Coordinates of C-alpha atoms in Angstrom, one line a residue:
Chain S
M1 CA 12.5 8.0 2.3
P2 CA 13.0 7.9 6.2
A3 CA 16.8 7.6 5.7
S4 CA 16.9 10.7 3.6
A5 CA 14.7 12.6 6.0
R6 CA 17.0 11.8 8.8
R7 CA 20.0 13.0 6.9
S8 CA 18.4 16.3 6.1
P9 CA 19.5 19.1 8.4
R10 CA 17.0 19.9 11.1
G11 CA 17.9 23.6 11.6
Y12 CA 15.6 26.6 11.7
T13 CA 12.2 25.7 10.1
G14 CA 10.5 29.1 10.4
I15 CA 7.3 27.4 11.7
P16 CA 5.8 28.7 14.9
R17 CA 5.5 25.9 17.4
W18 CA 1.7 26.3 17.9
V19 CA 1.1 25.5 14.3
Y20 CA 1.8 21.9 15.0
V21 CA -1.4 21.7 17.2
P22 CA -3.9 22.6 14.5
A23 CA -1.9 20.7 12.0
A24 CA -2.2 17.6 14.1
V25 CA -5.9 18.2 14.6
G26 CA -6.2 18.4 10.8
L27 CA -4.4 15.2 10.3
L28 CA -6.6 13.4 12.9
F29 CA -9.6 14.9 11.2
V30 CA -8.6 13.2 7.9
V31 CA -7.3 9.9 9.4
V32 CA -9.8 9.1 12.2
P33 CA -12.8 8.5 9.8
F34 CA -10.8 5.8 8.1
V35 CA -10.3 4.2 11.5
G36 CA -14.1 4.5 11.9
I37 CA -14.8 2.6 8.8
L38 CA -12.2 0.0 9.6
A39 CA -13.8 -0.6 13.0
R40 CA -17.1 -1.1 11.3
V41 CA -16.0 -3.8 8.8
D42 CA -17.5 -7.2 9.3
W43 CA -14.2 -9.1 8.8
A44 CA -15.7 -12.6 9.2
H45 CA -17.8 -12.0 6.1
F46 CA -15.5 -9.5 4.3
V47 CA -14.4 -11.8 1.5
P48 CA -17.9 -13.2 0.7
L49 CA -19.2 -9.6 0.8
I50 CA -16.8 -8.2 -1.7
T51 CA -16.8 -11.2 -4.0
S52 CA -20.6 -11.4 -4.4
E53 CA -21.8 -11.3 -8.0
S54 CA -23.0 -7.7 -7.8
S55 CA -19.8 -6.5 -6.0
L56 CA -17.5 -8.1 -8.6
A57 CA -19.6 -6.7 -11.4
A58 CA -19.3 -3.2 -9.9
L59 CA -15.6 -3.5 -9.2
R60 CA -14.9 -4.7 -12.7
L61 CA -17.1 -2.0 -14.3
S62 CA -15.4 0.6 -12.2
L63 CA -11.9 -0.4 -13.2
E64 CA -12.8 -0.7 -16.9
T65 CA -14.6 2.6 -17.1
A66 CA -11.9 4.4 -15.0
L67 CA -9.2 3.1 -17.3
A68 CA -11.2 4.1 -20.4
S69 CA -11.9 7.6 -19.1
T70 CA -8.3 8.0 -18.1
A71 CA -7.3 7.1 -21.7
A72 CA -9.8 9.6 -23.0
C73 CA -8.3 12.3 -20.7
L74 CA -4.9 11.4 -22.0
L75 CA -6.0 11.8 -25.6
I76 CA -7.7 15.1 -25.2
G77 CA -6.1 16.5 -22.0
V78 CA -2.5 16.5 -23.2
P79 CA -3.2 18.7 -26.3
M80 CA -5.4 20.9 -24.1
A81 CA -2.6 21.4 -21.5
L82 CA -0.1 22.1 -24.3
V83 CA -2.2 24.7 -25.9
L84 CA -3.0 26.3 -22.5
A85 CA 0.6 26.4 -21.4
R86 CA 2.3 27.3 -24.6
G87 CA -0.1 28.0 -27.4
P88 CA -0.5 31.6 -28.6
V89 CA -4.0 31.8 -27.3
R90 CA -5.9 34.9 -26.2
G91 CA -7.9 34.9 -23.0
R92 CA -5.8 32.1 -21.6
R93 CA -7.1 32.9 -18.1
W94 CA -10.7 32.5 -19.2
L95 CA -9.9 29.3 -21.1
R96 CA -8.2 27.9 -18.0
G97 CA -11.2 28.8 -15.9
L98 CA -13.5 27.0 -18.3
V99 CA -11.4 23.9 -18.3
L100 CA -11.3 23.9 -14.5
L101 CA -15.1 24.4 -14.2
P102 CA -15.9 20.6 -13.7
L103 CA -13.4 20.6 -10.9
V104 CA -15.4 23.0 -8.7
L105 CA -18.8 22.1 -9.9
P106 CA -20.9 19.6 -7.8
P107 CA -20.7 16.4 -9.9
V108 CA -24.5 16.1 -9.9
V109 CA -24.6 19.5 -11.8
G110 CA -22.1 18.1 -14.3
G111 CA -24.3 15.0 -14.7
L112 CA -27.4 17.2 -15.4
A113 CA -25.4 19.2 -17.9
L114 CA -24.4 16.0 -19.7
L115 CA -27.9 14.7 -19.5
Y116 CA -29.4 17.8 -21.1
T117 CA -26.7 17.8 -23.8
F118 CA -26.2 14.1 -24.7
G119 CA -29.5 12.8 -23.3
R120 CA -32.2 11.7 -25.7
V121 CA -33.8 15.1 -25.9
G122 CA -30.6 17.0 -25.4
F123 CA -29.5 19.3 -28.2
V124 CA -26.6 17.0 -29.2
G125 CA -28.2 13.8 -28.1
R126 CA -31.3 14.4 -30.3
W127 CA -29.1 14.1 -33.4
L128 CA -27.2 11.2 -32.1
E129 CA -30.5 9.5 -31.5
V130 CA -31.5 10.1 -35.1
A131 CA -28.2 8.5 -36.1
G132 CA -29.1 5.5 -34.0
L133 CA -26.5 6.3 -31.3
Q134 CA -27.9 6.1 -27.7
I135 CA -25.6 7.3 -24.9
A136 CA -27.8 7.7 -21.8
F137 CA -28.0 4.4 -19.8
T138 CA -24.9 2.9 -21.5
T139 CA -21.4 2.2 -20.2
M140 CA -20.4 5.0 -22.6
A141 CA -22.3 7.5 -20.5
V142 CA -20.4 6.3 -17.4
V143 CA -17.0 6.9 -19.2
M144 CA -18.2 10.3 -20.4
A145 CA -19.3 11.4 -16.9
Q146 CA -16.0 10.2 -15.4
A147 CA -13.9 11.9 -18.1
F148 CA -15.9 15.1 -17.7
V149 CA -15.1 15.4 -14.0
S150 CA -11.5 14.1 -14.1
L151 CA -10.2 15.9 -17.2
P152 CA -9.2 19.1 -15.2
F153 CA -6.9 17.0 -12.9
L154 CA -4.8 15.9 -15.9
V155 CA -4.9 19.3 -17.6
V156 CA -3.9 21.3 -14.5
S157 CA -1.2 18.8 -13.4
L158 CA 0.4 18.7 -16.9
E159 CA 0.0 22.4 -17.6
G160 CA 1.8 23.2 -14.3
G161 CA 4.6 20.8 -15.4
L162 CA 4.9 22.4 -18.8
R163 CA 5.1 25.9 -17.4
T164 CA 7.7 25.0 -14.9
A165 CA 9.8 23.2 -17.4
G166 CA 9.8 26.2 -19.7
G167 CA 10.5 26.0 -23.4
R168 CA 14.3 26.4 -23.5
Y169 CA 15.2 22.8 -24.4
E170 CA 12.5 22.7 -27.1
A171 CA 13.9 25.9 -28.6
V172 CA 17.4 24.4 -28.7
A173 CA 16.0 21.2 -30.3
A174 CA 14.2 23.3 -32.9
T175 CA 17.3 25.3 -33.8
L176 CA 19.0 21.9 -34.4
G177 CA 16.4 21.2 -37.0
A178 CA 13.9 18.9 -35.1
A179 CA 10.3 19.1 -36.3
P180 CA 7.7 20.2 -33.6
S181 CA 6.2 16.7 -33.3
H182 CA 9.6 15.2 -32.9
V183 CA 10.5 17.8 -30.3
F184 CA 7.3 17.1 -28.4
R185 CA 8.0 13.3 -28.4
R186 CA 11.7 13.4 -27.6
V187 CA 12.1 16.6 -25.4
T188 CA 8.8 17.9 -24.0
L189 CA 7.2 14.6 -23.0
P190 CA 10.2 13.2 -21.1
L191 CA 10.6 16.5 -19.3
V192 CA 7.0 16.7 -18.1
L193 CA 6.6 12.9 -17.6
P194 CA 6.3 13.2 -13.8
G195 CA 3.5 15.8 -14.1
L196 CA 1.8 13.7 -16.7
V197 CA 1.9 10.5 -14.7
S198 CA 0.6 12.2 -11.5
G199 CA -2.2 13.8 -13.6
L200 CA -3.1 10.5 -15.1
V201 CA -3.2 8.8 -11.8
L202 CA -5.3 11.6 -10.2
S203 CA -7.7 11.4 -13.1
F204 CA -8.0 7.6 -12.7
A205 CA -8.6 8.1 -9.0
R206 CA -11.3 10.7 -9.6
S207 CA -12.9 8.5 -12.2
L208 CA -12.9 5.6 -9.8
G209 CA -14.7 7.7 -7.2
E210 CA -17.2 9.3 -9.6
F211 CA -20.7 9.2 -8.3
G212 CA -23.0 12.2 -8.8
A213 CA -22.5 12.7 -12.5
T214 CA -22.8 9.0 -13.2
L215 CA -26.0 8.6 -11.2
T216 CA -27.6 11.6 -12.9
F217 CA -26.4 10.9 -16.5
A218 CA -25.9 7.2 -16.8
G219 CA -28.3 5.6 -14.5
S220 CA -27.7 2.5 -12.4
L221 CA -27.8 -1.1 -13.8
Q222 CA -25.7 -4.0 -12.6
G223 CA -22.8 -4.7 -15.0
V224 CA -23.7 -1.8 -17.3
T225 CA -23.7 1.5 -15.4
R226 CA -23.6 0.6 -11.7
T227 CA -20.0 1.3 -10.6
L228 CA -18.5 0.7 -7.2
P229 CA -19.6 4.0 -5.6
L230 CA -23.1 3.5 -6.9
E231 CA -23.1 -0.1 -5.5
V232 CA -21.9 1.2 -2.1
Y233 CA -24.7 3.8 -2.0
L234 CA -27.3 1.2 -3.0
Q235 CA -26.2 -1.6 -0.7
R236 CA -26.3 0.8 2.2
E237 CA -30.1 0.7 1.9
V238 CA -30.3 -3.0 2.7
D239 CA -26.9 -4.4 3.7
P240 CA -24.7 -1.9 5.5
D241 CA -22.1 -4.6 6.0
A242 CA -21.7 -5.0 2.3
A243 CA -21.6 -1.2 1.8
V244 CA -18.8 -0.9 4.4
A245 CA -16.8 -3.7 2.9
L246 CA -17.0 -2.2 -0.6
A247 CA -16.3 1.2 0.8
L248 CA -13.1 -0.2 2.2
V249 CA -12.2 -1.6 -1.2
L250 CA -12.5 1.9 -2.6
V251 CA -10.4 3.4 0.2
V252 CA -7.7 0.8 -0.4
L253 CA -7.8 1.5 -4.2
A254 CA -7.7 5.2 -3.7
G255 CA -4.9 4.9 -1.1
A256 CA -2.9 2.8 -3.5
V257 CA -3.3 5.4 -6.3
V258 CA -2.3 8.3 -4.1
G259 CA 0.6 6.2 -2.7
I260 CA 1.9 5.5 -6.3
V261 CA 1.8 9.2 -7.2
Y262 CA 3.3 10.7 -4.1
G263 CA 5.6 7.8 -3.5
R264 CA 7.1 8.5 -6.9
R265 CA 7.2 12.2 -6.3
A266 CA 8.9 11.8 -2.9
A267 CA 11.5 9.5 -4.4
G268 CA 12.1 12.0 -7.2
T269 CA 12.6 14.8 -4.7
A270 CA 15.0 12.7 -2.7
E271 CA 17.1 11.9 -5.7
R272 CA 17.4 15.6 -6.5
Chain G
M1 CA -4.6 42.6 8.5
K2 CA -2.6 39.4 8.1
R3 CA -2.2 39.2 11.9
S4 CA -5.9 39.6 12.6
L5 CA -6.7 36.9 10.0
S6 CA -4.4 34.4 11.6
A7 CA -5.8 35.3 15.0
A8 CA -9.2 34.5 13.7
A9 CA -7.9 31.2 12.4
V10 CA -6.6 30.3 15.8
V11 CA -10.0 31.0 17.4
V12 CA -11.7 28.9 14.8
L13 CA -9.3 26.0 15.3
A14 CA -9.6 26.3 19.1
G15 CA -13.3 25.9 18.6
L16 CA -12.7 22.8 16.4
L17 CA -10.4 21.4 19.0
T18 CA -12.9 21.6 21.9
G19 CA -15.6 20.3 19.5
C20 CA -13.5 17.3 18.7
G21 CA -12.9 16.5 22.3
G22 CA -16.6 16.2 23.1
G23 CA -17.5 14.5 19.8
P24 CA -17.6 10.7 20.4
R25 CA -19.6 10.8 23.6
A26 CA -22.2 13.2 22.4
G27 CA -23.5 10.7 19.9
N28 CA -26.2 8.8 21.8
G29 CA -28.0 11.6 23.5
V30 CA -30.3 14.3 22.1
G31 CA -28.2 17.3 20.9
P32 CA -28.7 20.8 22.1
S33 CA -31.6 21.8 19.9
S34 CA -33.4 24.1 22.2
T35 CA -34.3 27.5 20.9
S36 CA -35.0 30.5 23.0
G37 CA -38.7 31.3 23.4
G38 CA -41.5 29.2 22.0
A39 CA -41.7 25.4 21.5
S40 CA -39.8 23.8 18.6
L41 CA -40.6 20.5 16.9
T42 CA -38.2 18.6 14.7
V43 CA -39.9 16.2 12.2
F44 CA -38.0 13.6 10.2
A45 CA -40.1 12.6 7.2
A46 CA -39.7 10.6 4.1
A47 CA -38.8 12.5 1.0
S48 CA -42.2 11.8 -0.7
L49 CA -43.9 13.7 2.1
R50 CA -42.0 17.0 1.4
A51 CA -44.9 18.9 -0.2
T52 CA -47.7 17.7 2.1
F53 CA -45.7 17.9 5.4
T54 CA -44.4 21.3 4.6
E55 CA -48.0 22.5 4.2
L56 CA -49.1 20.6 7.3
G57 CA -46.2 22.2 9.2
H58 CA -47.5 25.7 8.4
E59 CA -51.0 24.7 9.5
F60 CA -49.7 23.2 12.7
E61 CA -47.8 26.3 13.5
A62 CA -50.9 28.4 12.8
A63 CA -52.9 26.2 15.2
H64 CA -50.1 26.4 17.8
P65 CA -48.9 30.0 17.9
G66 CA -45.2 30.3 19.0
T67 CA -44.4 26.7 17.9
K68 CA -41.8 26.2 15.2
V69 CA -41.8 23.0 13.2
T70 CA -38.6 22.1 11.4
F71 CA -38.4 19.3 8.8
S72 CA -35.7 17.0 7.7
F73 CA -36.8 15.2 4.5
G74 CA -34.8 12.3 3.1
G75 CA -34.8 8.6 2.2
S76 CA -36.5 6.7 5.0
S77 CA -33.5 4.4 5.5
D78 CA -31.2 7.4 5.7
L79 CA -33.4 9.1 8.3
V80 CA -33.5 5.9 10.4
A81 CA -29.7 5.6 10.2
Q82 CA -29.4 9.2 11.4
L83 CA -31.9 8.6 14.3
Q84 CA -30.0 5.5 15.3
N85 CA -26.8 7.6 15.4
G86 CA -28.4 10.2 17.7
A87 CA -29.9 12.8 15.5
P88 CA -32.3 14.9 17.6
A89 CA -35.9 14.6 16.3
D90 CA -39.4 14.5 17.9
V91 CA -41.4 12.7 15.2
F92 CA -40.5 10.2 12.5
A93 CA -42.7 9.6 9.4
S94 CA -41.5 6.7 7.2
A95 CA -42.4 5.8 3.7
D96 CA -42.5 2.1 4.5
E97 CA -43.1 -0.1 7.5
A98 CA -39.7 -1.8 7.3
N99 CA -37.8 1.3 8.2
M100 CA -40.2 2.2 11.0
T101 CA -39.6 -1.3 12.3
K102 CA -35.9 -0.5 12.4
A103 CA -36.7 2.6 14.5
T104 CA -39.0 0.7 16.9
T105 CA -36.6 -2.2 17.3
A106 CA -33.9 0.3 18.2
G107 CA -36.2 1.6 20.9
L108 CA -36.4 5.1 19.4
T109 CA -40.2 5.5 19.4
T110 CA -42.8 6.0 22.1
G111 CA -45.9 3.8 21.6
A112 CA -46.8 1.9 18.5
P113 CA -46.4 3.6 15.1
Q114 CA -49.6 4.3 13.3
I115 CA -50.4 4.2 9.6
F116 CA -51.5 7.6 8.3
A117 CA -51.4 7.2 4.5
T118 CA -51.0 4.8 1.7
N119 CA -49.5 5.1 -1.7
V120 CA -49.6 3.0 -4.9
L121 CA -47.4 2.8 -8.0
E122 CA -48.2 4.4 -11.3
I123 CA -46.5 4.5 -14.6
A124 CA -45.1 7.9 -15.3
V125 CA -44.5 8.8 -19.0
P126 CA -43.0 11.9 -20.6
K127 CA -45.6 14.5 -21.6
G128 CA -47.7 13.3 -24.5
N129 CA -46.6 9.7 -23.9
P130 CA -44.4 9.4 -27.0
A131 CA -43.8 5.6 -26.6
G132 CA -47.6 4.9 -26.3
I133 CA -47.6 3.2 -22.9
H134 CA -51.1 2.3 -21.8
S135 CA -50.8 -0.7 -19.6
F136 CA -48.3 -2.5 -17.4
Q137 CA -47.8 -5.0 -20.2
D138 CA -46.7 -2.2 -22.5
L139 CA -43.7 -1.7 -20.3
A140 CA -42.2 -5.0 -21.6
K141 CA -42.6 -4.0 -25.2
S142 CA -39.2 -4.3 -27.0
G143 CA -37.5 -0.9 -27.4
T144 CA -39.2 0.6 -24.4
R145 CA -36.8 2.4 -22.2
L146 CA -38.1 1.6 -18.8
V147 CA -36.6 3.0 -15.6
V148 CA -37.5 1.6 -12.2
C149 CA -36.2 1.8 -8.6
A150 CA -33.6 -0.8 -7.6
Q151 CA -35.1 -3.7 -5.6
Q152 CA -33.2 -2.6 -2.6
V153 CA -35.4 0.5 -2.1
P154 CA -39.1 0.3 -1.3
C155 CA -40.4 1.6 -4.6
G156 CA -38.3 -1.1 -6.4
A157 CA -39.6 -3.8 -4.2
A158 CA -43.2 -2.6 -5.0
A159 CA -42.4 -2.6 -8.7
Q160 CA -41.1 -6.2 -8.5
K161 CA -44.3 -7.3 -6.7
A162 CA -46.5 -5.6 -9.3
A163 CA -44.5 -7.3 -12.1
Q164 CA -45.0 -10.7 -10.5
V165 CA -48.7 -10.2 -10.1
A166 CA -49.0 -9.0 -13.7
G167 CA -46.8 -11.9 -14.9
V168 CA -44.6 -9.4 -16.8
A169 CA -40.8 -9.7 -16.9
L170 CA -39.5 -6.1 -16.7
K171 CA -36.2 -5.3 -18.5
P172 CA -35.3 -1.8 -17.2
V173 CA -32.5 0.2 -18.7
S174 CA -31.7 1.5 -15.3
E175 CA -32.5 0.7 -11.6
E176 CA -32.4 3.9 -9.8
Q177 CA -31.6 4.8 -6.2
S178 CA -34.8 6.6 -5.5
V179 CA -38.1 7.5 -6.9
T180 CA -36.9 11.0 -7.6
D181 CA -34.1 9.7 -9.8
V182 CA -36.7 7.7 -11.8
L183 CA -39.0 10.7 -12.1
G184 CA -36.0 12.9 -13.2
K185 CA -35.3 10.5 -16.1
V186 CA -38.9 10.5 -17.2
I187 CA -39.2 14.3 -17.0
S188 CA -36.0 14.7 -19.1
G189 CA -37.5 12.4 -21.7
D190 CA -34.6 9.9 -21.5
A191 CA -36.9 7.2 -20.3
D192 CA -40.1 6.2 -22.1
A193 CA -41.6 5.1 -18.8
G194 CA -40.9 4.9 -15.1
L195 CA -42.6 3.3 -12.2
V196 CA -43.2 5.9 -9.5
Y197 CA -45.8 6.5 -6.8
V198 CA -49.1 8.2 -7.7
T199 CA -48.1 11.1 -5.5
D200 CA -44.8 11.6 -7.2
A201 CA -46.4 11.7 -10.7
K202 CA -49.0 14.1 -9.3
G203 CA -46.4 16.2 -7.6
A204 CA -44.4 16.6 -10.8
G205 CA -46.8 19.3 -11.7
G206 CA -47.8 18.4 -15.2
K207 CA -44.2 17.6 -16.3
V208 CA -45.2 13.9 -16.7
D209 CA -48.4 12.0 -17.5
G210 CA -49.6 9.3 -15.2
V211 CA -50.9 5.9 -16.4
N212 CA -52.8 3.8 -13.8
F213 CA -52.6 0.1 -13.8
S214 CA -54.7 -2.4 -12.0
E215 CA -51.8 -4.5 -10.7
S216 CA -50.7 -1.6 -8.5
S217 CA -53.1 -2.7 -5.8
A218 CA -50.9 -5.7 -5.2
A219 CA -48.2 -3.5 -3.8
V220 CA -49.7 -0.8 -1.5
N221 CA -47.1 1.2 0.4
R222 CA -48.1 2.1 3.9
Y223 CA -46.7 5.1 5.7
P224 CA -46.3 4.9 9.5
I225 CA -45.7 7.8 11.9
A226 CA -44.5 7.8 15.5
A227 CA -43.4 10.2 18.2
L228 CA -39.8 9.7 19.3
K229 CA -38.3 9.1 22.7
G230 CA -36.1 11.5 24.5
V231 CA -37.9 14.7 23.4
K232 CA -38.3 17.7 25.5
D233 CA -42.1 18.1 24.9
S234 CA -43.5 14.7 24.1
A235 CA -47.1 16.0 24.3
L236 CA -46.4 18.4 21.4
A237 CA -44.8 15.5 19.4
Q238 CA -47.9 13.4 19.9
E239 CA -50.1 16.4 19.0
F240 CA -48.3 16.6 15.7
V241 CA -48.9 12.9 15.1
D242 CA -52.6 13.3 15.8
F243 CA -52.7 16.4 13.6
V244 CA -51.3 14.4 10.6
R245 CA -53.8 11.6 11.3
G246 CA -56.7 14.0 11.9
S247 CA -59.1 15.6 9.4
Q248 CA -56.7 18.4 8.3
G249 CA -53.9 15.9 7.7
R250 CA -56.3 13.6 5.8
K251 CA -57.4 16.4 3.5
V252 CA -53.9 17.6 2.6
L253 CA -52.6 14.1 2.1
G254 CA -55.7 13.1 0.1
D255 CA -55.4 16.1 -2.2
A256 CA -51.8 15.1 -3.0
G257 CA -53.0 11.6 -4.0
F258 CA -52.2 9.6 -0.9
G259 CA -54.8 6.9 0.0
A260 CA -56.5 6.6 3.4
P261 CA -54.9 4.1 5.8

């Protein structure tokens, strides 16, 4: 990446020079708080703090539920993106707005919506309860809360990729006699794979950080519903050192995720 | 149009810049909270005091014309953390003694904090008590979906203490962050029962039913209040403290279900 950047011509950029000042301020604004949290970490006790029983339970639950909700997003998000991008649907703009709603909604509102729908007295939950299926206070509720808030990331990312790619290759494949499912697997998917991967990784990251909807809908019990962000919030009450150590774990996880996506993307751009 | 917009952006950013420059050092003092004309008083109070203190604030303002009382309600530990980081406030009312001790240890208070109210736990059940909870022992019945506070927060510690005294092993389906989260799950009907403070159940305005239990006396929560250092008008801060502890304060707190100190 640095090598290719050096090779690129440094001619006229069209950026006024003063722009660099607010841009630098913005960068500092984002980066400095991480320095703040690093400075606050109790390094001597860092390992015991993040390997305590409750920390490990939260970390494990977070990874498992985030993977599960990402899988759910994949299963329902890809078809949604396909229909939104290429389906002969009316009111596409409205549909897209609806799909995006959880993205702009405060997560706690999403949690309340889920609670009043799938909770014990919710209009869906009531019937599930009769059928002997309880969702609130289970790990299932955590996965649902995460999928609810992270689905838009996958749909938006993939839909963008699908629209940019256009349908020309698919049309050619179809004229050569390939069935739609075959075209989807052999032509569309490989074409939009970068968008799909970044959508998946963003969904995973958003799931990992989910807090408000989980707390509202799923509750908080060690090993069952208390994910890493909930553990951080709770530990802050009694043991700020543990909260900071766990917060750093989340920062590193999130950083790794973003690094994977944009590292890939940057590599892809350089190749082109 | 575009030009004027970008000019406005520059102004805003310049403001941000200068703000950033002064940031780190402004942390330990009292911020510029003065208002023009009339005295102002900032009170940091535990979330469970929201209704009563809002009312007392109005009464205090009526008794001190020209004075404006502003409240910040939150979890006691959050409030202490904010005070330790330089939040400007004149009075702190905590829901437990542990958090007030943090404030006194940090040298934030003037004089010794004084207890002004007490609170005990109660079982909150959804309207009509569908699961038939009538005693603390009923909470451990199999199939009862019980929600409590996590042990890390004061209401959870109190619940733990009551359970020990009653000799009941509680098996909650969730250990919530705050008493409001517990109450929310009882109101929505997702929990069969929750352990909350008497005042919370009362403050829910008929959306839950309260079930008293004798073991609650084992875990009485005491609320301390103190005037804070570094205030402009420390006499006014002390007056508010005395007002809360006086007859008017007693009446409002008593009506809401708080016990006498």
